[in-house]
Amino acid sequence: MSTPYLQVTDLKVAFPTPDGLVNAVNGVTFSVDKGQTLAIVGESGCGKSVTSLAVMGLHNRRVAQISGSVVVNVADQAPIDIVSAPEDDVRVLRGRAISMIFQDPMSSLHPYYSVGAQVAEAYLLHHDVSKEEAFAEAVRALARVGIPEAESRAKNFPHEFSGGMRQRAMIAMALVNEPTLVIADEPTTALDVTVQAQIIGLLRDLQKEFGMAIIIITHDLGVVADIADDVAVMYGGRIVEQAPVRDVFYRPQMPYTMGLLASIPRLDGGHDERLRTIPGQPPSMINLPTGCAFKARCPYVELVGGDRCASELPNLVAAGDGHLVRCHLDEDTRLRVAAEALNRQGAM
Ligand SMILES: Nc1ncnc2c1ncn2[C@@H]1O[C@H](COP(=O)(O)OP(=O)(O)OP(=O)(O)O)[C@@H](O)[C@H]1O
Ligand SMILES: [Mg+2]
């Protein structure tokens, strides 16, 4: 078997705060290969962004406590572990081999410089060319992400772009150096549905063209269904289920994933078009519960029996081809309650 482009192993990230140590990521393992898309989903605060910032090497090493490894296998060079490599080596990778599209383009685009100048700057960081050549490269990148009249629009300032156009500009900036891995953290949440679909379509087209690996972080299971090959479901800073996208939608095995699926608004409307949320609160990341982090909200704790869910952290175990699940229920019971839950829901 060949080595995947990105291999994350037992990644942990904690932040000391006046209230205590925030255990944001508690041992996450996954890999992504070229041409593949991994979606990371889960409720607010479960550690998705902290994971992606660790992959990018963007945490402040003097503050964050990071362990585990994030190995990037760049062609023709020794593998680099973002967690332990010298910061200078990480900087060379970042923006070039791996790059990130952030949620809010306004906070990442500088208001005082033209969009083209900012994309050109990203190119100049990694290429020894003249400003003019870099600007020409920026115009090409803007055209590639579907900005019309890219040559003249490149001279515009961010506030002269619509929200969708700014998001495209962000993508151009992330892709101008033709990275092998792109991390998109909620790249469409600020956009209306039509523009969201365009942006996702664009990422897919660019992936076909360049064979990039993509990690997409999203709350939107519709986006997941559209773009992901595999899905990692996070809860309390851990992966609680990971599987090929079809399995996640049709054979979920972790009660938390079942809850997420049940919270998709039904297309056939009915009375309840609002997003139904899973009752209860996510766990505190400062005082992580012992046992299964989902136990307080899980409807099936009694089916496991004893106090296992309360006392023993379930391992992430194989539950089918490429399917991993962290739950004490046995596989037959998991599949049965999932089928019941999906039937009740009637949507899937
Ligand atoms: N620099 C930091 N210092 C202290 N705590 C932090 C820091 N960054 C994140 N956290 C905490 O770590 C946990 C995970 O945060 P993270 O941003 O990864 O969540 P998320 O899954 O991306 O959520 P969302 O969907 O809202 O973006 C949260 O409890 C958050 O408050
Ligand atoms: Mg986030």
Short mmCIF file of C-alpha atoms and ligand atoms in Angstrom, two decimals:
data_model
loop_
_atom_site.label_atom_id
_atom_site.label_comp_id
_atom_site.label_asym_id
_atom_site.label_seq_id
_atom_site.Cartn_x
_atom_site.Cartn_y
_atom_site.Cartn_z
CA MET A 1 0.00 0.00 0.00
CA SER A 2 1.30 3.46 -0.82
CA THR A 3 1.58 6.08 1.87
CA PRO A 4 -1.30 8.57 1.89
CA TYR A 5 -0.50 12.19 1.17
CA LEU A 6 -1.58 13.24 4.65
CA GLN A 7 -1.47 10.96 7.65
CA VAL A 8 -2.71 12.33 10.96
CA THR A 9 -2.01 10.03 13.90
CA ASP A 10 -3.28 10.37 17.48
CA LEU A 11 -3.40 14.15 17.23
CA LYS A 12 -4.09 15.92 20.52
CA VAL A 13 -4.40 19.66 21.02
CA ALA A 14 -5.03 21.37 24.35
CA PHE A 15 -5.04 25.03 25.38
CA PRO A 16 -4.25 26.22 28.89
CA THR A 17 -6.82 28.85 29.88
CA PRO A 18 -7.65 30.61 33.16
CA ASP A 19 -10.59 28.20 33.53
CA GLY A 20 -8.47 25.10 33.02
CA LEU A 21 -7.00 23.07 30.21
CA VAL A 22 -9.29 22.98 27.16
CA ASN A 23 -8.92 19.53 25.60
CA ALA A 24 -10.01 20.53 22.13
CA VAL A 25 -8.72 17.51 20.20
CA ASN A 26 -8.24 14.22 22.01
CA GLY A 27 -6.51 11.68 19.79
CA VAL A 28 -7.62 11.96 16.19
CA THR A 29 -6.33 9.65 13.45
CA PHE A 30 -7.18 9.90 9.75
CA SER A 31 -5.56 10.06 6.36
CA VAL A 32 -6.37 11.67 3.03
CA ASP A 33 -4.87 10.89 -0.32
CA LYS A 34 -4.57 12.86 -3.55
CA GLY A 35 -7.84 13.18 -5.42
CA GLN A 36 -9.81 12.29 -2.29
CA THR A 37 -12.21 14.35 -0.23
CA LEU A 38 -12.66 13.85 3.48
CA ALA A 39 -15.48 15.72 5.19
CA ILE A 40 -15.23 16.45 8.90
CA VAL A 41 -18.60 17.07 10.52
CA GLY A 42 -19.90 17.61 14.02
CA GLU A 43 -21.51 20.23 16.22
CA SER A 44 -19.98 23.56 17.08
CA GLY A 45 -17.02 23.24 19.43
CA CYS A 46 -16.22 19.57 18.72
CA GLY A 47 -12.70 20.37 17.51
CA LYS A 48 -12.99 20.59 13.72
CA SER A 49 -11.19 23.90 13.28
CA VAL A 50 -8.57 23.12 15.91
CA THR A 51 -7.82 19.91 14.00
CA SER A 52 -7.49 21.72 10.68
CA LEU A 53 -5.33 24.48 12.13
CA ALA A 54 -3.04 21.78 13.56
CA VAL A 55 -2.79 20.19 10.12
CA MET A 56 -1.79 23.59 8.74
CA GLY A 57 0.68 24.12 11.58
CA LEU A 58 -1.11 27.32 12.51
CA HIS A 59 -1.35 26.91 16.28
CA ASN A 60 0.95 28.98 18.40
CA ARG A 61 3.44 26.39 19.62
CA ARG A 62 4.27 28.46 22.68
CA VAL A 63 0.65 28.24 23.84
CA ALA A 64 -1.04 25.16 22.44
CA GLN A 65 -0.04 21.72 23.75
CA ILE A 66 0.14 19.51 20.69
CA SER A 67 1.07 15.83 20.41
CA GLY A 68 0.74 13.08 17.86
CA SER A 69 1.81 13.56 14.28
CA VAL A 70 0.63 15.21 11.07
CA VAL A 71 2.79 13.77 8.33
CA VAL A 72 2.74 15.26 4.84
CA ASN A 73 4.29 13.17 2.09
CA VAL A 74 5.43 15.72 -0.45
CA ALA A 75 6.73 14.14 -3.65
CA ASP A 76 10.53 13.85 -3.94
CA GLN A 77 11.28 14.78 -0.37
CA ALA A 78 11.35 13.18 3.04
CA PRO A 79 7.99 13.16 4.84
CA ILE A 80 7.46 16.18 7.09
CA ASP A 81 5.71 16.04 10.45
CA ILE A 82 3.97 19.38 10.88
CA VAL A 83 3.82 18.86 14.66
CA SER A 84 7.55 18.44 15.19
CA ALA A 85 9.25 19.96 12.11
CA PRO A 86 11.04 23.30 12.48
CA GLU A 87 8.61 26.18 11.94
CA ASP A 88 10.54 27.35 8.90
CA ASP A 89 9.99 24.00 7.17
CA VAL A 90 6.28 24.16 7.99
CA ARG A 91 6.10 27.67 6.56
CA VAL A 92 7.55 26.44 3.27
CA LEU A 93 4.82 23.80 3.04
CA ARG A 94 1.98 26.05 4.06
CA GLY A 95 0.34 27.92 1.23
CA ARG A 96 2.29 25.81 -1.22
CA ALA A 97 1.84 22.04 -0.71
CA ILE A 98 -1.06 22.51 1.70
CA SER A 99 -3.35 25.47 1.91
CA MET A 100 -6.53 26.56 3.57
CA ILE A 101 -9.75 28.30 2.61
CA PHE A 102 -11.26 30.08 5.59
CA GLN A 103 -14.89 30.61 6.42
CA ASP A 104 -14.98 34.36 6.34
CA PRO A 105 -13.26 35.94 3.33
CA MET A 106 -13.57 39.45 4.78
CA SER A 107 -11.38 38.56 7.74
CA SER A 108 -8.73 36.98 5.53
CA LEU A 109 -8.68 39.51 2.71
CA HIS A 110 -7.04 42.80 3.54
CA PRO A 111 -9.38 45.74 2.84
CA TYR A 112 -6.65 48.10 1.59
CA TYR A 113 -5.10 45.98 -1.15
CA SER A 114 -6.62 44.94 -4.44
CA VAL A 115 -7.77 41.36 -4.69
CA GLY A 116 -5.26 40.68 -7.46
CA ALA A 117 -2.38 42.10 -5.40
CA GLN A 118 -3.28 39.78 -2.50
CA VAL A 119 -3.44 36.68 -4.66
CA ALA A 120 -0.16 37.77 -6.29
CA GLU A 121 1.39 38.16 -2.83
CA ALA A 122 0.46 34.56 -1.97
CA TYR A 123 2.22 33.47 -5.17
CA LEU A 124 5.28 35.62 -4.49
CA LEU A 125 5.75 34.00 -1.08
CA HIS A 126 6.66 30.77 -2.84
CA HIS A 127 7.98 31.84 -6.24
CA ASP A 128 10.95 33.92 -7.20
CA VAL A 129 9.33 36.01 -9.93
CA SER A 130 8.68 39.69 -10.61
CA LYS A 131 5.60 41.46 -9.26
CA GLU A 132 4.21 41.67 -12.79
CA GLU A 133 4.57 37.96 -13.36
CA ALA A 134 2.94 37.23 -10.00
CA PHE A 135 0.04 39.55 -10.85
CA ALA A 136 -0.44 37.77 -14.18
CA GLU A 137 -0.50 34.47 -12.28
CA ALA A 138 -3.09 35.94 -9.91
CA VAL A 139 -5.28 36.98 -12.85
CA ARG A 140 -5.08 33.43 -14.22
CA ALA A 141 -6.04 32.02 -10.81
CA LEU A 142 -9.00 34.43 -10.53
CA ALA A 143 -10.19 33.48 -14.01
CA ARG A 144 -9.87 29.79 -13.15
CA VAL A 145 -12.22 30.16 -10.18
CA GLY A 146 -14.80 31.82 -12.40
CA ILE A 147 -14.29 35.52 -11.79
CA PRO A 148 -15.45 37.23 -14.98
CA GLU A 149 -13.16 39.84 -16.57
CA ALA A 150 -10.48 38.69 -14.16
CA GLU A 151 -7.91 41.09 -15.54
CA SER A 152 -9.89 44.20 -14.58
CA ARG A 153 -11.61 42.68 -11.52
CA ALA A 154 -8.18 41.84 -10.09
CA LYS A 155 -7.68 45.57 -9.53
CA ASN A 156 -10.83 45.80 -7.39
CA PHE A 157 -10.77 45.92 -3.61
CA PRO A 158 -12.48 43.18 -1.57
CA HIS A 159 -15.47 45.40 -0.72
CA GLU A 160 -16.15 45.81 -4.43
CA PHE A 161 -16.74 42.05 -4.70
CA SER A 162 -19.96 40.22 -3.78
CA GLY A 163 -19.80 37.59 -1.02
CA GLY A 164 -19.62 34.75 -3.53
CA MET A 165 -16.91 36.52 -5.53
CA ARG A 166 -14.88 37.12 -2.38
CA GLN A 167 -15.13 33.43 -1.55
CA ARG A 168 -13.91 32.65 -5.07
CA ALA A 169 -11.02 35.08 -4.55
CA MET A 170 -10.13 33.23 -1.33
CA ILE A 171 -10.15 29.97 -3.25
CA ALA A 172 -7.94 31.54 -5.94
CA MET A 173 -5.53 32.61 -3.22
CA ALA A 174 -5.50 29.13 -1.71
CA LEU A 175 -4.98 27.50 -5.09
CA VAL A 176 -2.58 29.89 -6.80
CA ASN A 177 0.38 27.74 -5.77
CA GLU A 178 -1.38 24.54 -6.90
CA PRO A 179 -1.35 22.86 -3.49
CA THR A 180 -1.76 19.11 -3.19
CA LEU A 181 -3.97 19.39 -0.12
CA VAL A 182 -6.62 22.03 0.47
CA ILE A 183 -8.49 22.41 3.74
CA ALA A 184 -11.78 24.26 3.43
CA ASP A 185 -13.21 25.23 6.82
CA GLU A 186 -16.91 26.02 6.40
CA PRO A 187 -16.24 27.58 3.00
CA THR A 188 -19.88 28.22 2.18
CA THR A 189 -21.77 28.98 5.39
CA ALA A 190 -21.86 32.72 4.79
CA LEU A 191 -23.24 32.27 1.28
CA ASP A 192 -26.73 31.79 -0.10
CA VAL A 193 -27.73 28.35 -1.34
CA THR A 194 -27.13 28.97 -5.05
CA VAL A 195 -23.67 30.40 -4.49
CA GLN A 196 -22.89 27.56 -2.06
CA ALA A 197 -23.67 25.05 -4.78
CA GLN A 198 -21.46 26.96 -7.22
CA ILE A 199 -18.54 27.03 -4.80
CA ILE A 200 -18.83 23.31 -4.07
CA GLY A 201 -19.07 22.62 -7.80
CA LEU A 202 -15.98 24.74 -8.33
CA LEU A 203 -13.99 22.83 -5.69
CA ARG A 204 -15.02 19.57 -7.31
CA ASP A 205 -13.98 20.77 -10.79
CA LEU A 206 -10.64 22.02 -9.50
CA GLN A 207 -10.11 18.70 -7.75
CA LYS A 208 -10.72 16.87 -11.03
CA GLU A 209 -8.31 19.18 -12.80
CA PHE A 210 -5.49 19.12 -10.23
CA GLY A 211 -6.13 15.89 -8.32
CA MET A 212 -5.92 17.70 -4.98
CA ALA A 213 -6.79 16.12 -1.69
CA ILE A 214 -9.55 18.09 0.03
CA ILE A 215 -10.57 18.21 3.66
CA ILE A 216 -13.87 20.00 3.96
CA ILE A 217 -15.29 21.03 7.30
CA THR A 218 -18.97 21.70 7.32
CA HIS A 219 -22.20 21.58 9.30
CA ASP A 220 -24.07 20.96 6.09
CA LEU A 221 -24.72 17.30 5.38
CA GLY A 222 -25.99 18.26 1.92
CA VAL A 223 -22.51 19.54 1.08
CA VAL A 224 -21.07 16.30 2.46
CA ALA A 225 -23.30 14.20 0.23
CA ASP A 226 -22.25 16.30 -2.79
CA ILE A 227 -18.52 16.27 -2.40
CA ALA A 228 -17.12 13.81 0.15
CA ASP A 229 -15.65 10.36 -0.42
CA ASP A 230 -15.25 9.73 3.29
CA VAL A 231 -16.73 11.35 6.35
CA ALA A 232 -15.28 11.71 9.84
CA VAL A 233 -17.85 12.55 12.50
CA MET A 234 -16.33 14.33 15.50
CA TYR A 235 -17.71 14.57 18.98
CA GLY A 236 -15.92 15.94 22.06
CA GLY A 237 -12.61 16.24 20.22
CA ARG A 238 -12.62 12.65 18.97
CA ILE A 239 -13.70 10.86 15.83
CA VAL A 240 -16.76 8.82 16.78
CA GLU A 241 -17.54 7.44 13.35
CA GLN A 242 -15.68 7.39 10.08
CA ALA A 243 -16.90 5.80 6.87
CA PRO A 244 -17.38 6.13 3.13
CA VAL A 245 -20.06 8.75 2.52
CA ARG A 246 -22.81 6.28 1.52
CA ASP A 247 -22.34 4.28 4.71
CA VAL A 248 -22.66 7.40 6.81
CA PHE A 249 -26.00 8.26 5.24
CA TYR A 250 -27.46 4.77 4.87
CA ARG A 251 -25.74 2.64 7.51
CA PRO A 252 -24.74 4.99 10.31
CA GLN A 253 -23.66 3.05 13.39
CA MET A 254 -22.94 5.66 16.02
CA PRO A 255 -26.04 7.08 17.74
CA TYR A 256 -24.57 10.58 17.44
CA THR A 257 -24.37 10.27 13.65
CA MET A 258 -27.97 9.03 13.63
CA GLY A 259 -28.91 12.16 15.56
CA LEU A 260 -27.11 14.38 13.06
CA LEU A 261 -28.94 12.73 10.18
CA ALA A 262 -32.25 13.20 11.95
CA SER A 263 -31.50 16.89 12.23
CA ILE A 264 -31.44 17.41 8.44
CA PRO A 265 -34.53 19.46 7.57
CA ARG A 266 -36.95 17.34 5.58
CA LEU A 267 -37.33 18.34 1.97
CA ASP A 268 -40.97 17.31 1.87
CA GLY A 269 -41.63 20.01 4.41
CA GLY A 270 -44.47 18.89 6.64
CA HIS A 271 -44.77 21.00 9.73
CA ASP A 272 -41.23 20.90 10.83
CA GLU A 273 -38.85 22.54 8.42
CA ARG A 274 -36.62 23.87 11.15
CA LEU A 275 -33.39 22.15 11.84
CA ARG A 276 -34.06 19.72 14.63
CA THR A 277 -31.14 19.58 16.99
CA ILE A 278 -30.06 16.71 19.18
CA PRO A 279 -31.44 17.33 22.68
CA GLY A 280 -28.85 18.15 25.33
CA GLN A 281 -25.50 19.88 25.30
CA PRO A 282 -22.13 18.85 23.94
CA PRO A 283 -19.62 17.93 26.66
CA SER A 284 -17.33 20.41 28.35
CA MET A 285 -13.89 20.33 26.77
CA ILE A 286 -12.34 21.29 30.11
CA ASN A 287 -13.86 18.50 32.19
CA LEU A 288 -14.22 15.78 29.61
CA PRO A 289 -16.61 13.11 30.85
CA THR A 290 -15.24 9.64 31.52
CA GLY A 291 -16.56 6.89 29.31
CA CYS A 292 -18.38 7.79 26.12
CA ALA A 293 -18.62 11.56 25.64
CA PHE A 294 -22.06 11.16 24.05
CA LYS A 295 -23.58 9.12 26.90
CA ALA A 296 -25.60 11.97 28.40
CA ARG A 297 -27.49 12.48 25.14
CA CYS A 298 -27.56 8.92 23.85
CA PRO A 299 -30.97 7.22 23.77
CA TYR A 300 -29.42 3.74 23.79
CA VAL A 301 -27.28 3.69 26.93
CA GLU A 302 -29.65 1.19 28.54
CA LEU A 303 -29.23 -1.22 25.65
CA VAL A 304 -25.55 -1.43 26.50
CA GLY A 305 -26.34 -2.01 30.14
CA GLY A 306 -24.29 -1.73 33.30
CA ASP A 307 -22.35 1.49 33.55
CA ARG A 308 -20.11 0.76 30.62
CA CYS A 309 -21.01 3.90 28.68
CA ALA A 310 -20.31 5.96 31.80
CA SER A 311 -17.07 4.32 32.81
CA GLU A 312 -15.33 3.05 29.70
CA LEU A 313 -14.34 5.03 26.62
CA PRO A 314 -15.35 2.94 23.60
CA ASN A 315 -12.53 2.21 21.16
CA LEU A 316 -12.86 3.18 17.53
CA VAL A 317 -13.43 -0.26 15.99
CA ALA A 318 -13.92 -1.60 12.48
CA ALA A 319 -17.58 -1.94 11.51
CA GLY A 320 -17.37 -2.78 7.82
CA ASP A 321 -15.18 -1.87 4.89
CA GLY A 322 -13.46 1.42 5.72
CA HIS A 323 -16.05 1.97 8.44
CA LEU A 324 -15.01 2.76 12.01
CA VAL A 325 -17.26 3.40 14.97
CA ARG A 326 -16.79 4.32 18.62
CA CYS A 327 -19.73 2.78 20.49
CA HIS A 328 -20.36 0.03 23.05
CA LEU A 329 -23.49 -1.24 21.29
CA ASP A 330 -22.91 -4.44 19.35
CA GLU A 331 -23.04 -4.18 15.58
CA ASP A 332 -26.47 -5.83 15.14
CA THR A 333 -28.03 -3.47 17.65
CA ARG A 334 -26.35 -0.45 16.06
CA LEU A 335 -27.71 -1.37 12.64
CA ARG A 336 -31.17 -2.09 14.05
CA VAL A 337 -31.52 1.20 15.95
CA ALA A 338 -30.14 3.07 12.92
CA ALA A 339 -32.73 1.48 10.63
CA GLU A 340 -35.46 2.40 13.12
CA ALA A 341 -34.18 5.95 13.45
CA LEU A 342 -33.94 6.44 9.68
CA ASN A 343 -37.43 4.98 9.22
CA ARG A 344 -38.88 7.28 11.83
CA GLN A 345 -37.20 10.14 10.11
CA GLY A 346 -38.61 8.94 6.79
CA ALA A 347 -36.31 11.27 4.94
CA MET A 348 -33.37 9.16 3.94
N1 LIG B 1 -7.03 29.18 21.06
C1 LIG B 1 -7.89 28.57 21.85
N2 LIG B 1 -7.81 28.67 23.19
C2 LIG B 1 -8.67 28.03 24.01
N3 LIG B 1 -9.69 27.26 23.58
C3 LIG B 1 -9.84 27.13 22.25
C4 LIG B 1 -8.96 27.77 21.31
N4 LIG B 1 -9.35 27.45 20.07
C5 LIG B 1 -10.43 26.65 20.21
N5 LIG B 1 -10.72 26.46 21.50
C6 LIG B 1 -11.80 25.60 22.05
O1 LIG B 1 -11.61 24.32 21.51
C7 LIG B 1 -12.85 23.68 21.24
C8 LIG B 1 -12.91 23.25 19.78
O2 LIG B 1 -12.97 24.43 18.97
P1 LIG B 1 -13.09 24.41 17.40
O3 LIG B 1 -12.88 25.80 16.96
O4 LIG B 1 -12.19 23.38 16.84
O5 LIG B 1 -14.59 23.96 17.18
P2 LIG B 1 -15.33 23.68 15.80
O6 LIG B 1 -15.67 22.22 15.78
O7 LIG B 1 -14.52 24.21 14.68
O8 LIG B 1 -16.68 24.50 16.00
P3 LIG B 1 -17.49 25.43 14.95
O9 LIG B 1 -18.37 24.47 14.21
O10 LIG B 1 -18.27 26.34 15.84
O11 LIG B 1 -16.51 26.14 14.07
C9 LIG B 1 -13.91 24.69 21.64
O12 LIG B 1 -14.32 24.36 22.94
C10 LIG B 1 -13.19 26.00 21.61
O13 LIG B 1 -13.76 26.92 22.50
MG MG B 2 -14.76 25.78 13.35
#
